[in-house]
PDB file of C-alpha atoms and ligand atoms in Angstrom:
ATOM      1  CA  MET A   1       0.105  -0.190  -0.180  1.00 71.00           C
ATOM      2  CA  ILE A   2       1.233   3.497  -0.952  1.00 72.00           C
ATOM      3  CA  ILE A   3       0.917   6.344   1.849  1.00 72.00           C
ATOM      4  CA  MET A   4       0.687   9.849   0.311  1.00 77.00           C
ATOM      5  CA  LYS A   5       2.041  12.660   2.106  1.00 88.00           C
ATOM      6  CA  LYS A   6      -0.851  14.922   2.542  1.00 95.00           C
ATOM      7  CA  ILE A   7       0.487  18.373   0.848  1.00 97.00           C
ATOM      8  CA  SER A   8      -0.217  20.907   3.706  1.00 97.00           C
ATOM      9  CA  VAL A   9      -1.464  24.422   2.152  1.00 98.00           C
ATOM     10  CA  LEU A  10      -1.673  28.027   4.897  1.00 98.00           C
ATOM     11  CA  PHE A  11      -3.144  31.346   4.030  1.00 98.00           C
ATOM     12  CA  VAL A  12      -2.352  33.674   5.795  1.00 98.00           C
ATOM     13  CA  CYS A  13      -3.554  37.768   6.277  1.00 98.00           C
ATOM     14  CA  LEU A  14      -3.705  40.101   8.790  1.00 98.00           C
ATOM     15  CA  GLY A  15      -6.684  39.384  11.159  1.00 98.00           C
ATOM     16  CA  ASN A  16      -7.563  35.907   9.637  1.00 98.00           C
ATOM     17  CA  ILE A  17     -11.412  36.850   9.265  1.00 98.00           C
ATOM     18  CA  CYS A  18     -11.597  38.205   5.644  1.00 98.00           C
ATOM     19  CA  ARG A  19      -9.125  37.296   3.013  1.00 98.00           C
ATOM     20  CA  SER A  20      -7.261  34.337   4.115  1.00 98.00           C
ATOM     21  CA  PRO A  21     -10.740  32.334   5.712  1.00 98.00           C
ATOM     22  CA  ALA A  22     -12.362  33.009   2.476  1.00 98.00           C
ATOM     23  CA  ALA A  23      -9.454  31.848   0.476  1.00 98.00           C
ATOM     24  CA  GLU A  24      -9.310  28.627   2.559  1.00 98.00           C
ATOM     25  CA  ALA A  25     -13.062  28.270   2.120  1.00 98.00           C
ATOM     26  CA  LEU A  26     -12.658  28.763  -1.768  1.00 98.00           C
ATOM     27  CA  PHE A  27      -9.477  26.439  -1.805  1.00 98.00           C
ATOM     28  CA  ILE A  28     -11.432  23.967  -0.263  1.00 98.00           C
ATOM     29  CA  LYS A  29     -14.483  24.146  -2.557  1.00 98.00           C
ATOM     30  CA  LYS A  30     -12.274  23.534  -5.876  1.00 98.00           C
ATOM     31  CA  ILE A  31     -10.504  20.553  -4.529  1.00 98.00           C
ATOM     32  CA  LYS A  32     -13.648  19.207  -3.370  1.00 98.00           C
ATOM     33  CA  GLU A  33     -15.006  19.744  -7.005  1.00 97.00           C
ATOM     34  CA  LYS A  34     -11.681  18.134  -8.828  1.00 96.00           C
ATOM     35  CA  GLN A  35     -12.533  15.211  -5.074  1.00 96.00           C
ATOM     36  CA  ILE A  36      -9.095  15.701  -4.443  1.00 96.00           C
ATOM     37  CA  GLU A  37      -9.544  16.835  -0.954  1.00 97.00           C
ATOM     38  CA  ASP A  38      -7.847  13.626   1.029  1.00 96.00           C
ATOM     39  CA  ARG A  39      -4.781  14.437  -0.383  1.00 96.00           C
ATOM     40  CA  PHE A  40      -4.421  18.213   1.426  1.00 98.00           C
ATOM     41  CA  LEU A  41      -4.785  19.879   4.793  1.00 98.00           C
ATOM     42  CA  VAL A  42      -5.835  23.185   4.548  1.00 98.00           C
ATOM     43  CA  ASP A  43      -5.616  26.153   7.315  1.00 98.00           C
ATOM     44  CA  SER A  44      -5.762  29.656   7.660  1.00 98.00           C
ATOM     45  CA  ALA A  45      -4.552  32.195  10.164  1.00 98.00           C
ATOM     46  CA  GLY A  46      -3.639  35.689  10.862  1.00 98.00           C
ATOM     47  CA  THR A  47      -0.439  37.588  11.947  1.00 98.00           C
ATOM     48  CA  GLY A  48      -2.789  39.561  13.914  1.00 98.00           C
ATOM     49  CA  SER A  49      -4.121  38.280  17.413  1.00 98.00           C
ATOM     50  CA  TRP A  50      -7.547  40.865  17.658  1.00 97.00           C
ATOM     51  CA  HIS A  51     -10.045  38.413  16.365  1.00 97.00           C
ATOM     52  CA  VAL A  52      -8.717  35.084  17.698  1.00 98.00           C
ATOM     53  CA  GLY A  53     -11.248  32.490  17.892  1.00 98.00           C
ATOM     54  CA  LYS A  54     -14.011  34.764  16.241  1.00 98.00           C
ATOM     55  CA  GLN A  55     -16.151  33.263  13.216  1.00 98.00           C
ATOM     56  CA  SER A  56     -15.248  35.413   9.954  1.00 98.00           C
ATOM     57  CA  ASP A  57     -16.522  38.615   9.337  1.00 98.00           C
ATOM     58  CA  LEU A  58     -20.155  38.388   8.492  1.00 98.00           C
ATOM     59  CA  ARG A  59     -19.794  40.622   5.217  1.00 98.00           C
ATOM     60  CA  MET A  60     -17.006  38.112   4.004  1.00 98.00           C
ATOM     61  CA  ARG A  61     -19.282  34.940   4.924  1.00 98.00           C
ATOM     62  CA  VAL A  62     -22.266  36.616   2.886  1.00 98.00           C
ATOM     63  CA  ALA A  63     -20.346  37.383  -0.634  1.00 98.00           C
ATOM     64  CA  ALA A  64     -18.962  33.730   0.073  1.00 98.00           C
ATOM     65  CA  LYS A  65     -22.326  32.204   0.660  1.00 98.00           C
ATOM     66  CA  ASN A  66     -23.857  34.227  -2.438  1.00 98.00           C
ATOM     67  CA  ARG A  67     -21.115  32.152  -4.233  1.00 97.00           C
ATOM     68  CA  LYS A  68     -21.787  29.092  -2.602  1.00 97.00           C
ATOM     69  CA  ILE A  69     -18.845  28.887  -0.923  1.00 98.00           C
ATOM     70  CA  ASP A  70     -18.813  27.730   3.085  1.00 97.00           C
ATOM     71  CA  ILE A  71     -16.858  30.249   5.426  1.00 98.00           C
ATOM     72  CA  THR A  72     -16.503  27.991   8.608  1.00 97.00           C
ATOM     73  CA  SER A  73     -13.037  28.583   9.751  1.00 96.00           C
ATOM     74  CA  LYS A  74     -12.277  30.463  13.386  1.00 98.00           C
ATOM     75  CA  ALA A  75      -9.327  32.889  13.605  1.00 98.00           C
ATOM     76  CA  ARG A  76      -6.069  31.575  15.261  1.00 98.00           C
ATOM     77  CA  GLN A  77      -2.547  33.485  14.724  1.00 98.00           C
ATOM     78  CA  ILE A  78       0.205  32.231  12.766  1.00 98.00           C
ATOM     79  CA  SER A  79       2.615  30.188  14.822  1.00 95.00           C
ATOM     80  CA  LYS A  80       6.224  29.077  14.999  1.00 92.00           C
ATOM     81  CA  SER A  81       4.829  25.467  14.417  1.00 92.00           C
ATOM     82  CA  ASP A  82       3.180  25.852  11.328  1.00 95.00           C
ATOM     83  CA  PHE A  83       6.841  26.672   9.717  1.00 93.00           C
ATOM     84  CA  GLN A  84       7.237  22.957  10.251  1.00 91.00           C
ATOM     85  CA  LYS A  85       3.856  21.793   9.499  1.00 94.00           C
ATOM     86  CA  PHE A  86       2.767  23.268   6.147  1.00 96.00           C
ATOM     87  CA  ASN A  87       4.526  23.277   3.051  1.00 95.00           C
ATOM     88  CA  TYR A  88       2.994  26.133   1.506  1.00 97.00           C
ATOM     89  CA  ILE A  89       2.363  29.801   3.383  1.00 98.00           C
ATOM     90  CA  LEU A  90       0.526  31.806   0.832  1.00 98.00           C
ATOM     91  CA  THR A  91       0.447  35.358   1.765  1.00 98.00           C
ATOM     92  CA  MET A  92      -2.313  37.908   0.998  1.00 98.00           C
ATOM     93  CA  ASP A  93      -0.226  41.727   0.570  1.00 98.00           C
ATOM     94  CA  ASP A  94       3.334  42.634   1.472  1.00 98.00           C
ATOM     95  CA  SER A  95       2.734  43.664   4.844  1.00 98.00           C
ATOM     96  CA  ASN A  96       2.161  40.028   5.360  1.00 98.00           C
ATOM     97  CA  TYR A  97       4.595  38.349   3.918  1.00 98.00           C
ATOM     98  CA  LYS A  98       7.204  40.900   5.611  1.00 98.00           C
ATOM     99  CA  ASN A  99       5.580  40.101   8.797  1.00 97.00           C
ATOM    100  CA  VAL A 100       5.511  36.197   7.750  1.00 97.00           C
ATOM    101  CA  MET A 101       8.946  35.947   6.565  1.00 95.00           C
ATOM    102  CA  SER A 102      10.437  37.812   9.704  1.00 93.00           C
ATOM    103  CA  LEU A 103       8.889  35.152  11.950  1.00 93.00           C
ATOM    104  CA  LYS A 104      10.127  32.562  10.129  1.00 91.00           C
ATOM    105  CA  ASN A 105      13.541  33.859  10.047  1.00 86.00           C
ATOM    106  CA  ARG A 106      13.347  34.442  13.925  1.00 83.00           C
ATOM    107  CA  GLU A 107      12.597  30.263  14.082  1.00 70.00           C
ATOM    108  CA  THR A 108      14.550  27.381  13.481  1.00 66.00           C
ATOM    109  CA  TYR A 109      15.116  26.979   9.127  1.00 61.00           C
ATOM    110  CA  SER A 110      12.518  24.965   7.519  1.00 65.00           C
ATOM    111  CA  ASP A 111      12.814  23.666   3.813  1.00 70.00           C
ATOM    112  CA  LEU A 112      10.007  22.216   3.973  1.00 80.00           C
ATOM    113  CA  CYS A 113       7.757  25.741   4.217  1.00 91.00           C
ATOM    114  CA  GLU A 114       7.381  27.754   1.369  1.00 94.00           C
ATOM    115  CA  VAL A 115       6.211  31.361   1.924  1.00 96.00           C
ATOM    116  CA  ARG A 116       4.480  32.922  -1.321  1.00 98.00           C
ATOM    117  CA  LYS A 117       2.306  35.623  -2.460  1.00 98.00           C
ATOM    118  CA  ILE A 118      -0.982  34.409  -2.995  1.00 98.00           C
ATOM    119  CA  GLN A 119      -1.010  36.885  -6.217  1.00 98.00           C
ATOM    120  CA  GLU A 120       2.103  35.661  -7.946  1.00 98.00           C
ATOM    121  CA  PHE A 121      -0.272  32.781  -8.952  1.00 98.00           C
ATOM    122  CA  ALA A 122      -2.870  34.603 -10.366  1.00 98.00           C
ATOM    123  CA  ASP A 123      -3.848  35.056 -14.183  1.00 97.00           C
ATOM    124  CA  ARG A 124      -6.170  37.519 -15.124  1.00 97.00           C
ATOM    125  CA  PHE A 125      -5.762  39.965 -12.033  1.00 97.00           C
ATOM    126  CA  HIS A 126      -2.583  41.734 -12.083  1.00 93.00           C
ATOM    127  CA  GLU A 127      -3.353  43.462  -8.736  1.00 95.00           C
ATOM    128  CA  LYS A 128       0.188  42.389  -6.627  1.00 97.00           C
ATOM    129  CA  GLU A 129      -1.750  42.119  -3.463  1.00 98.00           C
ATOM    130  CA  VAL A 130      -5.074  40.970  -2.158  1.00 98.00           C
ATOM    131  CA  PRO A 131      -6.737  44.434  -1.108  1.00 98.00           C
ATOM    132  CA  ASP A 132      -8.022  44.247   2.805  1.00 98.00           C
ATOM    133  CA  PRO A 133     -11.646  45.241   2.140  1.00 98.00           C
ATOM    134  CA  TYR A 134     -12.637  45.435   6.444  1.00 97.00           C
ATOM    135  CA  PHE A 135     -12.668  49.178   6.371  1.00 96.00           C
ATOM    136  CA  GLY A 136     -14.264  49.371   3.402  1.00 94.00           C
ATOM    137  CA  GLY A 137     -17.878  48.540   1.724  1.00 93.00           C
ATOM    138  CA  GLU A 138     -19.208  45.572   0.646  1.00 92.00           C
ATOM    139  CA  GLU A 139     -18.127  45.767  -3.305  1.00 95.00           C
ATOM    140  CA  GLY A 140     -14.669  45.403  -1.619  1.00 97.00           C
ATOM    141  CA  PHE A 141     -15.549  41.639  -0.577  1.00 98.00           C
ATOM    142  CA  ASP A 142     -16.671  40.916  -3.551  1.00 98.00           C
ATOM    143  CA  TYR A 143     -13.401  41.894  -5.783  1.00 98.00           C
ATOM    144  CA  VAL A 144     -11.238  40.157  -2.551  1.00 98.00           C
ATOM    145  CA  LEU A 145     -13.568  36.591  -4.029  1.00 98.00           C
ATOM    146  CA  ASP A 146     -12.776  37.347  -7.718  1.00 98.00           C
ATOM    147  CA  ILE A 147      -9.114  38.322  -7.276  1.00 98.00           C
ATOM    148  CA  LEU A 148      -8.579  35.027  -4.963  1.00 98.00           C
ATOM    149  CA  ASN A 149     -10.939  32.643  -7.734  1.00 98.00           C
ATOM    150  CA  ASP A 150      -7.948  33.627  -9.906  1.00 98.00           C
ATOM    151  CA  SER A 151      -5.028  33.037  -7.808  1.00 98.00           C
ATOM    152  CA  ILE A 152      -6.152  30.372  -6.286  1.00 98.00           C
ATOM    153  CA  SER A 153      -6.540  28.308  -9.576  1.00 98.00           C
ATOM    154  CA  GLY A 154      -3.017  29.647 -10.914  1.00 98.00           C
ATOM    155  CA  PHE A 155      -2.105  27.916  -6.982  1.00 98.00           C
ATOM    156  CA  LEU A 156      -3.612  24.845  -8.132  1.00 98.00           C
ATOM    157  CA  ASP A 157      -2.070  24.391 -11.512  1.00 97.00           C
ATOM    158  CA  HIS A 158       1.488  24.914 -10.034  1.00 97.00           C
ATOM    159  CA  ILE A 159       0.423  22.471  -7.222  1.00 96.00           C
ATOM    160  CA  PHE A 160      -0.715  19.834 -10.122  1.00 93.00           C
ATOM    161  CA  LYS A 161       3.122  20.397 -12.119  1.00 94.00           C
ATOM    162  CA  ASN A 162       4.853  19.795  -9.004  1.00 90.00           C
ATOM    163  CA  HIS A 163       3.169  17.018  -6.807  1.00 86.00           C
ATOM    164  CA  PHE A 164       0.610  14.896  -9.391  1.00 87.00           C
TER     165      PHE A 164
HETATM  166  P1  4NP B   1      -7.877  40.174   7.045  1.00 79.92           P
HETATM  167  O1  4NP B   1      -9.388  41.975   7.121  1.00 79.92           O
HETATM  168  O2  4NP B   1      -6.654  40.587   7.228  1.00 79.92           O
HETATM  169  O3  4NP B   1      -8.279  40.454   5.448  1.00 79.92           O
HETATM  170  O4  4NP B   1      -9.314  39.527   7.684  1.00 79.92           O
HETATM  171  C1  4NP B   1      -8.817  42.299   8.441  1.00 79.92           C
HETATM  172  C2  4NP B   1      -9.557  42.139   9.363  1.00 79.92           C
HETATM  173  C3  4NP B   1      -9.237  42.993  11.072  1.00 79.92           C
HETATM  174  C4  4NP B   1      -8.628  44.160  10.864  1.00 79.92           C
HETATM  175  C5  4NP B   1      -8.049  44.186   9.536  1.00 79.92           C
HETATM  176  C6  4NP B   1      -8.200  43.601   8.141  1.00 79.92           C
HETATM  177  N1  4NP B   1      -8.646  45.036  11.571  1.00 79.92           N
HETATM  178  O5  4NP B   1      -7.885  46.253  11.567  1.00 79.92           O
HETATM  179  O6  4NP B   1      -9.043  44.750  13.428  1.00 79.92           O
END
């Protein structure tokens, strides 16, 4: 019997209540549609701790629900053990990337974990970052989902090329 190691993916934003839980839920939806969810461990986290234990932002959940995406995760803060646990840590913006990298550099080096900006995998959208929708209007949440839909598809293509 061949036992395949799971591919582990952690999505990271600032608060873990808007962008990264949406990315996590969208990624899970896509791997379920492809019937490959057993091959993955998927989670999300924030660099900040303000919202730890809370459900994701209602505006994000509603925007996602309109696209039949269920966001169920509770916020947590990234921790040093995540660098040992995850193959990929995908950040939403430059600030998250810098914060995650500085945490990684303070911890025991792990070559298991590749830290990337999710927008590196975008195809149609040319935004360098997934914009933070927290202080804006409802349309910002839809836009985040549009951008993530594109970059997550690109990331899955990358996974297929490298792991399947
Ligand atoms: P997120 O959005 O990083 O996409 O979860 C934010 C959520 C909360 C705050 C900022 C951004 N905040 O300042 O509380």
